[in-house]
mmCIF file of C-alpha atoms in Angstrom:
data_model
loop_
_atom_site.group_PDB
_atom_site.id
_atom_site.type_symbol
_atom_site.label_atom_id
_atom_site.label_comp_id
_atom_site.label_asym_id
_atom_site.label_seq_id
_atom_site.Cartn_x
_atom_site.Cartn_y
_atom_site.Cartn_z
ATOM 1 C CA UNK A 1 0.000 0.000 0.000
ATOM 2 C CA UNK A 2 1.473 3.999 -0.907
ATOM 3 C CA UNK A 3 2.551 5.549 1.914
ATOM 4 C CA UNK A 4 0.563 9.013 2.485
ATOM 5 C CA UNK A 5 3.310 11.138 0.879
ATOM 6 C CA UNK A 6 3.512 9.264 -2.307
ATOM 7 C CA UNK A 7 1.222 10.295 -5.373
ATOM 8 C CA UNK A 8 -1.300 8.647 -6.774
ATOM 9 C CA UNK A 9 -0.492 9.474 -10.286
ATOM 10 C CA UNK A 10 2.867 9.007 -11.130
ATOM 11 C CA UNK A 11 5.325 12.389 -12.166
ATOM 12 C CA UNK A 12 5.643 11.585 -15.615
ATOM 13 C CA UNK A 13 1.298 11.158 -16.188
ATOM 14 C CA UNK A 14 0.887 14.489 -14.711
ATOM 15 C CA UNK A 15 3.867 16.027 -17.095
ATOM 16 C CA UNK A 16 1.699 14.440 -19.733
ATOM 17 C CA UNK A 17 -1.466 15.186 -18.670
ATOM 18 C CA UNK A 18 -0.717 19.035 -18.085
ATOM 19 C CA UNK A 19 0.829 19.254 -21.881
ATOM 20 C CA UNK A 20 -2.401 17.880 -22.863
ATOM 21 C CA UNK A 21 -4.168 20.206 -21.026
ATOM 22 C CA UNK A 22 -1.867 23.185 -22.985
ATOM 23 C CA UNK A 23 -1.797 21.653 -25.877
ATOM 24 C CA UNK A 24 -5.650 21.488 -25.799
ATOM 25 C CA UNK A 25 -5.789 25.061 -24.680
ATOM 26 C CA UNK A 26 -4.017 26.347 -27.060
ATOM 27 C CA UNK A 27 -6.113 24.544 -30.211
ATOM 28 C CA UNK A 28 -9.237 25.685 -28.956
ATOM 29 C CA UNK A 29 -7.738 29.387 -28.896
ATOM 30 C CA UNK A 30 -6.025 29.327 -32.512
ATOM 31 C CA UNK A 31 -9.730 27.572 -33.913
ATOM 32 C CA UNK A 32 -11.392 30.175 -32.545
ATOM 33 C CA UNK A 33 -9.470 32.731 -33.676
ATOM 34 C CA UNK A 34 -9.370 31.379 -37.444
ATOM 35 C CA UNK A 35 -12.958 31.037 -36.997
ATOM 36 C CA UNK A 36 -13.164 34.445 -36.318
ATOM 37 C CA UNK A 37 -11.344 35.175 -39.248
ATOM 38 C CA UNK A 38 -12.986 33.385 -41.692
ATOM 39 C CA UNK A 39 -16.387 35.331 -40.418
ATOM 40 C CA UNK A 40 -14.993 38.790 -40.554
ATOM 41 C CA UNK A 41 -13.041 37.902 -43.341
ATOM 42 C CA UNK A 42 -14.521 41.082 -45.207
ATOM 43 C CA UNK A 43 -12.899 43.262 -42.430
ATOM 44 C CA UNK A 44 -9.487 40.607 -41.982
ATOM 45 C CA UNK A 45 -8.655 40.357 -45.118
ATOM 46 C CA UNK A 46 -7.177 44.029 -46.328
ATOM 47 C CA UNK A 47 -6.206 44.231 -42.494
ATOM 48 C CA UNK A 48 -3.710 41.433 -43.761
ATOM 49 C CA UNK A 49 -3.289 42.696 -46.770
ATOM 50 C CA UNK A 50 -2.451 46.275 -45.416
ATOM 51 C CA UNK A 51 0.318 44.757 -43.177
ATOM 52 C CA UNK A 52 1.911 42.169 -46.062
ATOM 53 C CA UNK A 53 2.024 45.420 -47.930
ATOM 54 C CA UNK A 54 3.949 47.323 -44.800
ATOM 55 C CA UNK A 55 6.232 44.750 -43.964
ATOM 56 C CA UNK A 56 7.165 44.536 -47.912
ATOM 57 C CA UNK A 57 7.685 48.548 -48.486
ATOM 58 C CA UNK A 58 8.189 49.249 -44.688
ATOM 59 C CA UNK A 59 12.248 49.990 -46.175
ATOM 60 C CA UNK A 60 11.615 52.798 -48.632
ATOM 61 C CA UNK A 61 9.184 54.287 -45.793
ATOM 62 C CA UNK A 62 11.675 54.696 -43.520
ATOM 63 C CA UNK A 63 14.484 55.752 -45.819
ATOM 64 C CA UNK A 64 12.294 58.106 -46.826
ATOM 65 C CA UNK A 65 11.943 59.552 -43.221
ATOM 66 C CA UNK A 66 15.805 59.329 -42.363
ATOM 67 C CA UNK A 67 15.977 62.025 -45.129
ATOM 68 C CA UNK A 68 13.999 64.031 -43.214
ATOM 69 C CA UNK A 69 10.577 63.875 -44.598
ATOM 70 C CA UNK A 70 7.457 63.833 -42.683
ATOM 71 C CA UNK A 71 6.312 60.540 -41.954
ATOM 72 C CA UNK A 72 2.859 61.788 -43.244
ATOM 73 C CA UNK A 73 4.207 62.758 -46.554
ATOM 74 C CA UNK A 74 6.572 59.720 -46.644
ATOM 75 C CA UNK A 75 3.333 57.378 -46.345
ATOM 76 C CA UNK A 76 1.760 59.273 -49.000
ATOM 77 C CA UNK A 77 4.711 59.034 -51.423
ATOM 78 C CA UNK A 78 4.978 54.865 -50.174
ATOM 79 C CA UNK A 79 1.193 54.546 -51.133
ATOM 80 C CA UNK A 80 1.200 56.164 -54.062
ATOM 81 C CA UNK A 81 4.165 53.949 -55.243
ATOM 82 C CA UNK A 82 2.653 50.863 -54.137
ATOM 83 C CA UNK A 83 -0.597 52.408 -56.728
ATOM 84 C CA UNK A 84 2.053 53.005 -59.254
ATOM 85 C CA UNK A 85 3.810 49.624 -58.808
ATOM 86 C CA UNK A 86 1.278 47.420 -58.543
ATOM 87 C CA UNK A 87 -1.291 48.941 -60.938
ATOM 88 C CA UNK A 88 1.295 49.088 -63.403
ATOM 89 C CA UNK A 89 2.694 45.299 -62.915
ATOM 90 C CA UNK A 90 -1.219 44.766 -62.994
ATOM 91 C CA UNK A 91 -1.670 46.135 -66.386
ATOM 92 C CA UNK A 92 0.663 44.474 -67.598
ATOM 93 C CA UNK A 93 -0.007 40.695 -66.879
ATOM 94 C CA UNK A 94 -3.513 41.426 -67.292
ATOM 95 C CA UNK A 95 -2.705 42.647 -70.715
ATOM 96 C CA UNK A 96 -0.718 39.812 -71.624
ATOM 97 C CA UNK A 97 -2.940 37.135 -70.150
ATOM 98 C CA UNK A 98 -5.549 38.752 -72.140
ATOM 99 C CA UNK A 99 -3.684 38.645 -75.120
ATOM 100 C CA UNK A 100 -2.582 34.861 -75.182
ATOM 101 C CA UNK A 101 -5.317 33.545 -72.840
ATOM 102 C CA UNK A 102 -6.588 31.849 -75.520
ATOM 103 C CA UNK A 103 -3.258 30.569 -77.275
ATOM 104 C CA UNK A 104 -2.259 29.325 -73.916
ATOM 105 C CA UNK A 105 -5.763 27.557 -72.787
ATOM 106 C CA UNK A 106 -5.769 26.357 -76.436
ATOM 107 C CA UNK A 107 -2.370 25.138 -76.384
ATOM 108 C CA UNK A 108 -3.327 23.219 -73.377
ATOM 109 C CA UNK A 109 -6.686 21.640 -74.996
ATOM 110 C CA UNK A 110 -4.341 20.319 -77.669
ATOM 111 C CA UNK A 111 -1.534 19.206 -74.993
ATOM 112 C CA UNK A 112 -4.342 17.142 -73.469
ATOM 113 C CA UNK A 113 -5.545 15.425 -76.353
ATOM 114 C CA UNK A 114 -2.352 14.356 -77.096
ATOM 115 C CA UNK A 115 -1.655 12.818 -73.544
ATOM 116 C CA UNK A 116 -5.149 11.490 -73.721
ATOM 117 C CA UNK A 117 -4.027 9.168 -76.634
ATOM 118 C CA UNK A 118 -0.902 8.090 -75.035
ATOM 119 C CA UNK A 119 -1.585 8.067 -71.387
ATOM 120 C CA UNK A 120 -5.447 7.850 -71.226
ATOM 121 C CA UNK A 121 -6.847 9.261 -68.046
ATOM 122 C CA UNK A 122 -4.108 11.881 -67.431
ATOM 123 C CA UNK A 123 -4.326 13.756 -70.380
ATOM 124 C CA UNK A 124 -8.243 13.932 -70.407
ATOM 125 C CA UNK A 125 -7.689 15.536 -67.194
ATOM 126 C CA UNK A 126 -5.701 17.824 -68.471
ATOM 127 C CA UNK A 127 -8.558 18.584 -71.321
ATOM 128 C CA UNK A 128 -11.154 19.103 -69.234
ATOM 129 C CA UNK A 129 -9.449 21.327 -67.161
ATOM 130 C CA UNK A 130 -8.298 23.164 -69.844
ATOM 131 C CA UNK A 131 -11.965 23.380 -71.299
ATOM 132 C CA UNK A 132 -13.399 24.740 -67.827
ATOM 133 C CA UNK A 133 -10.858 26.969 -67.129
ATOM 134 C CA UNK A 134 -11.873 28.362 -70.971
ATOM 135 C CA UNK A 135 -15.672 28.491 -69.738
ATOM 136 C CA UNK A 136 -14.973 30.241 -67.173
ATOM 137 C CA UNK A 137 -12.974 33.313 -68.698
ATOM 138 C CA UNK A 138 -15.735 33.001 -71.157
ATOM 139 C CA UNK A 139 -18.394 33.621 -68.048
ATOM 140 C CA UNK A 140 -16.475 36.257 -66.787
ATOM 141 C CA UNK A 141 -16.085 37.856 -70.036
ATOM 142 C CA UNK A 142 -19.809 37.781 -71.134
ATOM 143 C CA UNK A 143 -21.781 40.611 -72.355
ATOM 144 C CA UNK A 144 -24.875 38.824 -70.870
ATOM 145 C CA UNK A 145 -26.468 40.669 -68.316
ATOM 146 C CA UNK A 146 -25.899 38.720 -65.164
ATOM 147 C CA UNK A 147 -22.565 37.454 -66.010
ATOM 148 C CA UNK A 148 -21.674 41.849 -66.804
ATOM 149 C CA UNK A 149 -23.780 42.140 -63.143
ATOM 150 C CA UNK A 150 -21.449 39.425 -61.252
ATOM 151 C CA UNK A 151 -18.410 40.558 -62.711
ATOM 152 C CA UNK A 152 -19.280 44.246 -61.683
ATOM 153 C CA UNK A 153 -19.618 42.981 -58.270
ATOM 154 C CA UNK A 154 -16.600 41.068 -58.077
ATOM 155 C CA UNK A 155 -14.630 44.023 -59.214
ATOM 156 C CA UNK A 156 -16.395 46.269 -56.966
ATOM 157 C CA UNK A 157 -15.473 43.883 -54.640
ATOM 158 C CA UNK A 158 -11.814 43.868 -55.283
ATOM 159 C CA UNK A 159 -12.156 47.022 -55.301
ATOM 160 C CA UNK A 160 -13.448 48.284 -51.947
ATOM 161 C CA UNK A 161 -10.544 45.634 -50.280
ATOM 162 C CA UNK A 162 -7.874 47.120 -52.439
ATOM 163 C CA UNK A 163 -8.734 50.712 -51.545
ATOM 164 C CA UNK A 164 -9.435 49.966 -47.874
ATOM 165 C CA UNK A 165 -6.046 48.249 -47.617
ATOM 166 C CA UNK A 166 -4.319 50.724 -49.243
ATOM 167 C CA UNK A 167 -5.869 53.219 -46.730
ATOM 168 C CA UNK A 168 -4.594 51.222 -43.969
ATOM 169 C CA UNK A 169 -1.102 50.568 -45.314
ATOM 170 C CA UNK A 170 -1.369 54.692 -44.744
ATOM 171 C CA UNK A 171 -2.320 54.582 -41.458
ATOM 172 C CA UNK A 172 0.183 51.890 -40.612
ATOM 173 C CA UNK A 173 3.376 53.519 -42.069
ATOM 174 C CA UNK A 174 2.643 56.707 -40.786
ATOM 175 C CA UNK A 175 2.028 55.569 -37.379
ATOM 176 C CA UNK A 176 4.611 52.728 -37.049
ATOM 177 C CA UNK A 177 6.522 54.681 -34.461
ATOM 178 C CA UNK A 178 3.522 54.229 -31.857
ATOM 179 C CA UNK A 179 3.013 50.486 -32.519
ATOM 180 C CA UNK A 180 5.586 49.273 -29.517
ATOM 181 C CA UNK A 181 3.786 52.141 -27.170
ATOM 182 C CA UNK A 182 -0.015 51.212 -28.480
ATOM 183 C CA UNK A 183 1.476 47.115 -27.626
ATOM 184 C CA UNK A 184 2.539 48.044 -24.192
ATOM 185 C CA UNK A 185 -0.099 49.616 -23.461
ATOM 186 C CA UNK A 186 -2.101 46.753 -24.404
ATOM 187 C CA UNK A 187 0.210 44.092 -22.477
ATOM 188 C CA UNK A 188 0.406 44.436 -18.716
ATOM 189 C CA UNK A 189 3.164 46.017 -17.305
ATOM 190 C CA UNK A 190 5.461 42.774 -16.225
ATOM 191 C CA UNK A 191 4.836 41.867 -19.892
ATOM 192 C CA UNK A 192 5.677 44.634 -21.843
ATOM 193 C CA UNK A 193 9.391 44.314 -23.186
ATOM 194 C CA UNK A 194 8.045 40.716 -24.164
ATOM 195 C CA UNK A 195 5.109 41.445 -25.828
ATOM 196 C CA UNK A 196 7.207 44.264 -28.188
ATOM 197 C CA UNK A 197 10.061 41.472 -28.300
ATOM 198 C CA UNK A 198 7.480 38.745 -29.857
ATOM 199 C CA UNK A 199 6.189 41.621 -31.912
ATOM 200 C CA UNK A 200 8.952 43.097 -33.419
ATOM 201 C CA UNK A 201 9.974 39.193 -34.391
ATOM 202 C CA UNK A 202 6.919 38.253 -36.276
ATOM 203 C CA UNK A 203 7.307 41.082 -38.075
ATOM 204 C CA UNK A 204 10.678 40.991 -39.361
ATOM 205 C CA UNK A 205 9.922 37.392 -40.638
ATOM 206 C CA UNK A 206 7.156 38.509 -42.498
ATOM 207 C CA UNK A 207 9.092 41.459 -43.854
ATOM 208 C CA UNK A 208 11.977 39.766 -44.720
ATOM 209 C CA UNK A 209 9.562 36.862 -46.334
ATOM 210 C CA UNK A 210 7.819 39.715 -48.252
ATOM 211 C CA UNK A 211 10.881 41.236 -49.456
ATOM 212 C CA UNK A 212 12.847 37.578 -50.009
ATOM 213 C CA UNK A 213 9.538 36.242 -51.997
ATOM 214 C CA UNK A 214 9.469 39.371 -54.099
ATOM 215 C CA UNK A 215 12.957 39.184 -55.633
ATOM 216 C CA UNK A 216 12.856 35.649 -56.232
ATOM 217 C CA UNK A 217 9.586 36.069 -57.716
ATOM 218 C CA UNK A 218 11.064 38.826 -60.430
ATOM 219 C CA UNK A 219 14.130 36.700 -60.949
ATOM 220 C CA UNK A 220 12.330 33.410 -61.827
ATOM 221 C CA UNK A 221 9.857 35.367 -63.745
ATOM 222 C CA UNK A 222 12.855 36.984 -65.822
ATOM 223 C CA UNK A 223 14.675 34.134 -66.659
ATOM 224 C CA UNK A 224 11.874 31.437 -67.357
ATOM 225 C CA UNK A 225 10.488 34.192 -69.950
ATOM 226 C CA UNK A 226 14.111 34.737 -71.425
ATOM 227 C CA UNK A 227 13.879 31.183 -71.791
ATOM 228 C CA UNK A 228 10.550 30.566 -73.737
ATOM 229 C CA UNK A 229 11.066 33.895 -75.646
ATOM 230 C CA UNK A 230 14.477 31.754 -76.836
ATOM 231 C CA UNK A 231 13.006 28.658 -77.614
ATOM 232 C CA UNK A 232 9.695 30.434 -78.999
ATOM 233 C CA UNK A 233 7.252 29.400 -76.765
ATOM 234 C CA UNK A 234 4.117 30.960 -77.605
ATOM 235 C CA UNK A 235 2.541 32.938 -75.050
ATOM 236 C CA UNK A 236 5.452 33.539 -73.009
ATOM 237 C CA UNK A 237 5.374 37.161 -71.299
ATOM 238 C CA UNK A 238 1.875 35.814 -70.074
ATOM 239 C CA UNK A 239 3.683 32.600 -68.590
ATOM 240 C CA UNK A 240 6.062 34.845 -67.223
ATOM 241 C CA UNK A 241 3.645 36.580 -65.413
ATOM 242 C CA UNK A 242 1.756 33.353 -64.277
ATOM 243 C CA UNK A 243 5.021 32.612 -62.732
ATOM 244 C CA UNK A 244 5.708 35.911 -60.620
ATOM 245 C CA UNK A 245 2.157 35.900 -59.428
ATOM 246 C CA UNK A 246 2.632 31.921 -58.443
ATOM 247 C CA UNK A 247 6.000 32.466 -56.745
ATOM 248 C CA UNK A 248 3.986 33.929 -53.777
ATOM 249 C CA UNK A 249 2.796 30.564 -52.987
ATOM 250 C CA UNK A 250 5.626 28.621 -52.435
ATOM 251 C CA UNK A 251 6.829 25.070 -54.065
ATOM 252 C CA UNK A 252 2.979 24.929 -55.287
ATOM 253 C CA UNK A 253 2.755 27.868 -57.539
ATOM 254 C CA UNK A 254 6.057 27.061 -59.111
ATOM 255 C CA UNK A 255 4.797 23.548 -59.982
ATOM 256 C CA UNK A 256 1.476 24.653 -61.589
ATOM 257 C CA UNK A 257 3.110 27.887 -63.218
ATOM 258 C CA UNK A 258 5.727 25.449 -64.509
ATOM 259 C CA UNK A 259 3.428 22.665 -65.770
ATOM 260 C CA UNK A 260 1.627 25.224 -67.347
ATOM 261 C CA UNK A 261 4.789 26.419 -69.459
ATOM 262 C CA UNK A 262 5.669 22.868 -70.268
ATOM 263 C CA UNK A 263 2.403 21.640 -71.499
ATOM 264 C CA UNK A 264 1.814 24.978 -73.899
ATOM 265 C CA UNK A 265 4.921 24.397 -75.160
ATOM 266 C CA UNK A 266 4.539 20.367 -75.542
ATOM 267 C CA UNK A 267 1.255 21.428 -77.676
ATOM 268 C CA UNK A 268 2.734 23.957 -79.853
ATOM 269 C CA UNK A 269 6.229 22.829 -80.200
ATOM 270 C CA UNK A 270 6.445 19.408 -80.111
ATOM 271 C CA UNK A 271 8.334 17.185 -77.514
ATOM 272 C CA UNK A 272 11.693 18.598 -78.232
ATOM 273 C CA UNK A 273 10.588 21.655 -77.200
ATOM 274 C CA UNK A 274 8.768 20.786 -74.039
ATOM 275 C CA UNK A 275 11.369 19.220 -72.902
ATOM 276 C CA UNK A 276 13.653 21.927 -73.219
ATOM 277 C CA UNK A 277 11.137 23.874 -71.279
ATOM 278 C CA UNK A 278 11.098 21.315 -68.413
ATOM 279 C CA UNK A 279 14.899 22.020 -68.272
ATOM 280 C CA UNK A 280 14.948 25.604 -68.327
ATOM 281 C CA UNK A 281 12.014 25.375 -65.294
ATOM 282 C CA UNK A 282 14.263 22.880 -63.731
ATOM 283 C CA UNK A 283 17.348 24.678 -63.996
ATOM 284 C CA UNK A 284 15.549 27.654 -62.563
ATOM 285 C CA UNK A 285 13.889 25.722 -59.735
ATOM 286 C CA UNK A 286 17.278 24.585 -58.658
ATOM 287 C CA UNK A 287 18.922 28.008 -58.793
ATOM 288 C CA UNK A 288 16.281 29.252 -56.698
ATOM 289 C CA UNK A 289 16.290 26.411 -54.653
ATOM 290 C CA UNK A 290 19.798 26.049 -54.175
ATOM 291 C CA UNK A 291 21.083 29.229 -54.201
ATOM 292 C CA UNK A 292 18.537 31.905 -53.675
ATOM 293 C CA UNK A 293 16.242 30.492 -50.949
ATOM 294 C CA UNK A 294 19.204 30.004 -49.007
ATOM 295 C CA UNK A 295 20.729 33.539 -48.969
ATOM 296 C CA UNK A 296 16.629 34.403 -48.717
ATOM 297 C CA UNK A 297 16.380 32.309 -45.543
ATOM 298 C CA UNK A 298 19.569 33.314 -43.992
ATOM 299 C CA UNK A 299 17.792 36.688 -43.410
ATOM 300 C CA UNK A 300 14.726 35.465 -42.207
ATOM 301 C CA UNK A 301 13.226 33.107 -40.386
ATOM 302 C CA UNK A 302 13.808 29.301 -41.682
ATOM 303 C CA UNK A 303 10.921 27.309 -42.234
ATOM 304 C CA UNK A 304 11.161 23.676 -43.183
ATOM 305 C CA UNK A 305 9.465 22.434 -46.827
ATOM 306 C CA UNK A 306 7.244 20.305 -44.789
ATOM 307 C CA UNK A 307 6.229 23.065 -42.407
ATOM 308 C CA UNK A 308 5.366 25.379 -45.626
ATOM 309 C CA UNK A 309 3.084 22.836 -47.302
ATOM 310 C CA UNK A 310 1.259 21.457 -44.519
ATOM 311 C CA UNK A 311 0.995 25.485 -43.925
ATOM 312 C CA UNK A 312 -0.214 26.031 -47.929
ATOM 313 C CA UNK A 313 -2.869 23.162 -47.322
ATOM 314 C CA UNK A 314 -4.422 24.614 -44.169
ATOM 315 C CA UNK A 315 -4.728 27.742 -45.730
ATOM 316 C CA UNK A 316 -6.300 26.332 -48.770
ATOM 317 C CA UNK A 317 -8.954 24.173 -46.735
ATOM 318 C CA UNK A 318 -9.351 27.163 -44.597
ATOM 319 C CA UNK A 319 -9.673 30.495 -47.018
ATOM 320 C CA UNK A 320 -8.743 28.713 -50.664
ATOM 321 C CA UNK A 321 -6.746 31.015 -52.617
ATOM 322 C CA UNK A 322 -6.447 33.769 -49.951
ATOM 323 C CA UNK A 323 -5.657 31.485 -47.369
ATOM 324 C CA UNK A 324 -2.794 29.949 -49.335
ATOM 325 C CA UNK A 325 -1.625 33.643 -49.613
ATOM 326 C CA UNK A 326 -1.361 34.179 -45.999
ATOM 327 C CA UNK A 327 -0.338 31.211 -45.133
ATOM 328 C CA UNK A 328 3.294 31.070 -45.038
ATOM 329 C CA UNK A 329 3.556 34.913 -43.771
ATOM 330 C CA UNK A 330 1.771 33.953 -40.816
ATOM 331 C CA UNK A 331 3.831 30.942 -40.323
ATOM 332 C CA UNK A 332 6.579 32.732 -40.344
ATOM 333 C CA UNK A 333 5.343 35.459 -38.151
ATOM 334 C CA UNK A 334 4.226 32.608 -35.713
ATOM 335 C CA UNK A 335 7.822 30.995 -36.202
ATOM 336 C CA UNK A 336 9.318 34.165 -35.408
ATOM 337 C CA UNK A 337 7.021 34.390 -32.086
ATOM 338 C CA UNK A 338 8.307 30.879 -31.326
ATOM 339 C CA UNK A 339 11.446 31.713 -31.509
ATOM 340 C CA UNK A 340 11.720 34.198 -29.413
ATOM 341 C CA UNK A 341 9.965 32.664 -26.774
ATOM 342 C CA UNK A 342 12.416 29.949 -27.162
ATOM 343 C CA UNK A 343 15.172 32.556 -26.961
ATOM 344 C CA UNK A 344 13.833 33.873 -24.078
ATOM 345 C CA UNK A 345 12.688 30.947 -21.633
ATOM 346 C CA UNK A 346 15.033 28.230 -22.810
ATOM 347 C CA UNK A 347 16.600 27.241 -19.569
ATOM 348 C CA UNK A 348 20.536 28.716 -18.981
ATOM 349 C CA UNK A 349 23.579 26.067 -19.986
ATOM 350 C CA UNK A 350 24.616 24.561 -16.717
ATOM 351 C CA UNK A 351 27.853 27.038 -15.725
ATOM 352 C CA UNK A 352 31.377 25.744 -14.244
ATOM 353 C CA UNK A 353 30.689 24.577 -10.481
ATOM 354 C CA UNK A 354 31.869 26.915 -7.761
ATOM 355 C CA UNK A 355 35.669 26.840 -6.926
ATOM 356 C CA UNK A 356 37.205 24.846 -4.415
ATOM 357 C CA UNK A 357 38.535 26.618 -1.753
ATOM 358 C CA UNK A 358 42.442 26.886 -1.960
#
């Protein structure tokens, strides 16, 4: 029988049991919280949006301010770049999406009829993909009357997010000085320097993610276009541009931006061709891989591969294309967060015992 001072349950079951209990905890907060999200998503999503585009021009903000320009006037100028920028790198893969939509999706109903006779299932995939994704621009480009109305309300839509975020990129630049006062005051007063600590961490992983994504988005772009402009791939500024816009989603847009290039060019070039293509992608995939994500990374916070897809897949299930937006620049921010709590609380190396008496 235990004596009196010995525990029912053993150490190790209440070590357990109390990780459980924390572990627990802690779902139930984060589900609620991306519940809340996806509710308010209207409201959340140029909140996030706003803050992506922050972390990624935060830089020229406060250059601009070290030359002694009013933060007001240096948010104004950083807005109205980010309108000039991004309206402008708008234009232009809109305009050449427009212009070889149809060669690509047609290059790709052709690509799929030829896999369809050598590979069967595959390539009829491939068709009918190729054929919805054609419906569907043809939907949105209707002159019917409810497909003009939707369309008008998707772009009014798009719209009212892009100009709301925009406003709040504003409000964020210009007041970034008061964000570690505005989180103190939020966090009690033991917790303060913490709070800011955790902050400021999440924040530079997501800037330097922002920044990182966005030049190896350009240079992939650049050199898988040189590359189908060389072998004549038809349709390749718009590929291009598929590509810069799918480098933002990590491992996953590359692979569908680069499938994409490799079937148009199977279909209009021939296998010689494609598989040219496939090496130019490849070669580019391992220079970013092997080179660029590295000197990225080394910057930033690291994230495993696995950690970034299971991430890309949550978001997807959670928010579908948005989600897999904002997925990895939350992980990171969260991976920042966790490492700085690990900084922080990891418990001191054992020091030298104390010295013997002479």
């Amino acid at each position: 029988m235990p004596s009196p001072t010995t525990p029912l349950v053993p150490e190790p079951v209440r070590r357990l049991a109390a990780w459980c209990a924390v572990v627990l905890l802690a779902a139930g907060v984060v589900g609620i919280g991306v519940w809340l999200c996806v509710v308010f998503r209207t409201a959340v999503t140029p909140v996030l949006l706003a803050l992506l585009g922050t972390a990624l021009l935060g830089p020229l903000h406060r250059r601009l301010v070290r030359m002694g320009m009013r933060r007001s006037l240096a948010a104004v100028l950083t807005c109205l770049a980010v309108v000039a920028v991004a309206g402008g790198a708008a234009y232009i893969v809109a305009t050449a999406l427009i212009k070889t939509g149809d060669q690509i999706l047609g290059a790709l109903k052709q690509a799929g009829q030829e896999l369809a006779e050598h590979f069967g299932a595959a390539g009829a995939s491939v068709r009918d993909l190729a054929a919805h994704a054609q419906g569907l621009l043809a939907r949105l480009g209707g002159t019917a009357a409810s497909g003009l109305l939707s369309s008008l309300g998707a772009v009014g839509a798009m719209t009212a997010t892009s100009v709301l975020a925009l406003l709040l990129m504003f409000f964020f630049l210009r007041d970034s000085d008061r964000a570690a006062d505005a989180l103190r005051s939020l966090a009690p007063r033991s917790t303060g320097d913490v709070v800011e600590a955790m902050a400021r961490r999440a924040y530079g992983a997501v800037e330097g993610f922002m920044r990182g994504t966005t030049f190896i988005a350009a240079i992939d772009a650049v050199c898988i276009t040189a590359g189908l402009l060389v072998l004549r791939v038809p349709g390749a500024v718009g590929l291009g541009a598929l590509v810069f816009v799918g480098a933002y989603i990590p491992y996953l847009g590359a692979f569908v931006s680069g499938s994409v290039a490799v079937l148009v060019a199977l279909a209009d070039r021939g296998w010689a061709i494609a598989l040219w293509t496939l090496g130019v992608v490849l070669a580019v995939q391992m220079l970013e891989g092997h080179v660029l994500l590295p000197m990225v990374q080394s910057r930033t916070v690291q994230m495993h591969p696995a950690t970034v897809m299971v991430a890309i897949t949550a978001g997807a299930g959670v928010a579908g294309v948005l989600g897999m937006l904002f997925a990895v620049p939350l992980t990171a921010a969260v991976s920042g967060v966790v490492s700085e709590i690990r900084a922080r609380y990891a418990e001191p190396a054992a020091g030298p015992g104390p010295e013997s008496p002479a």
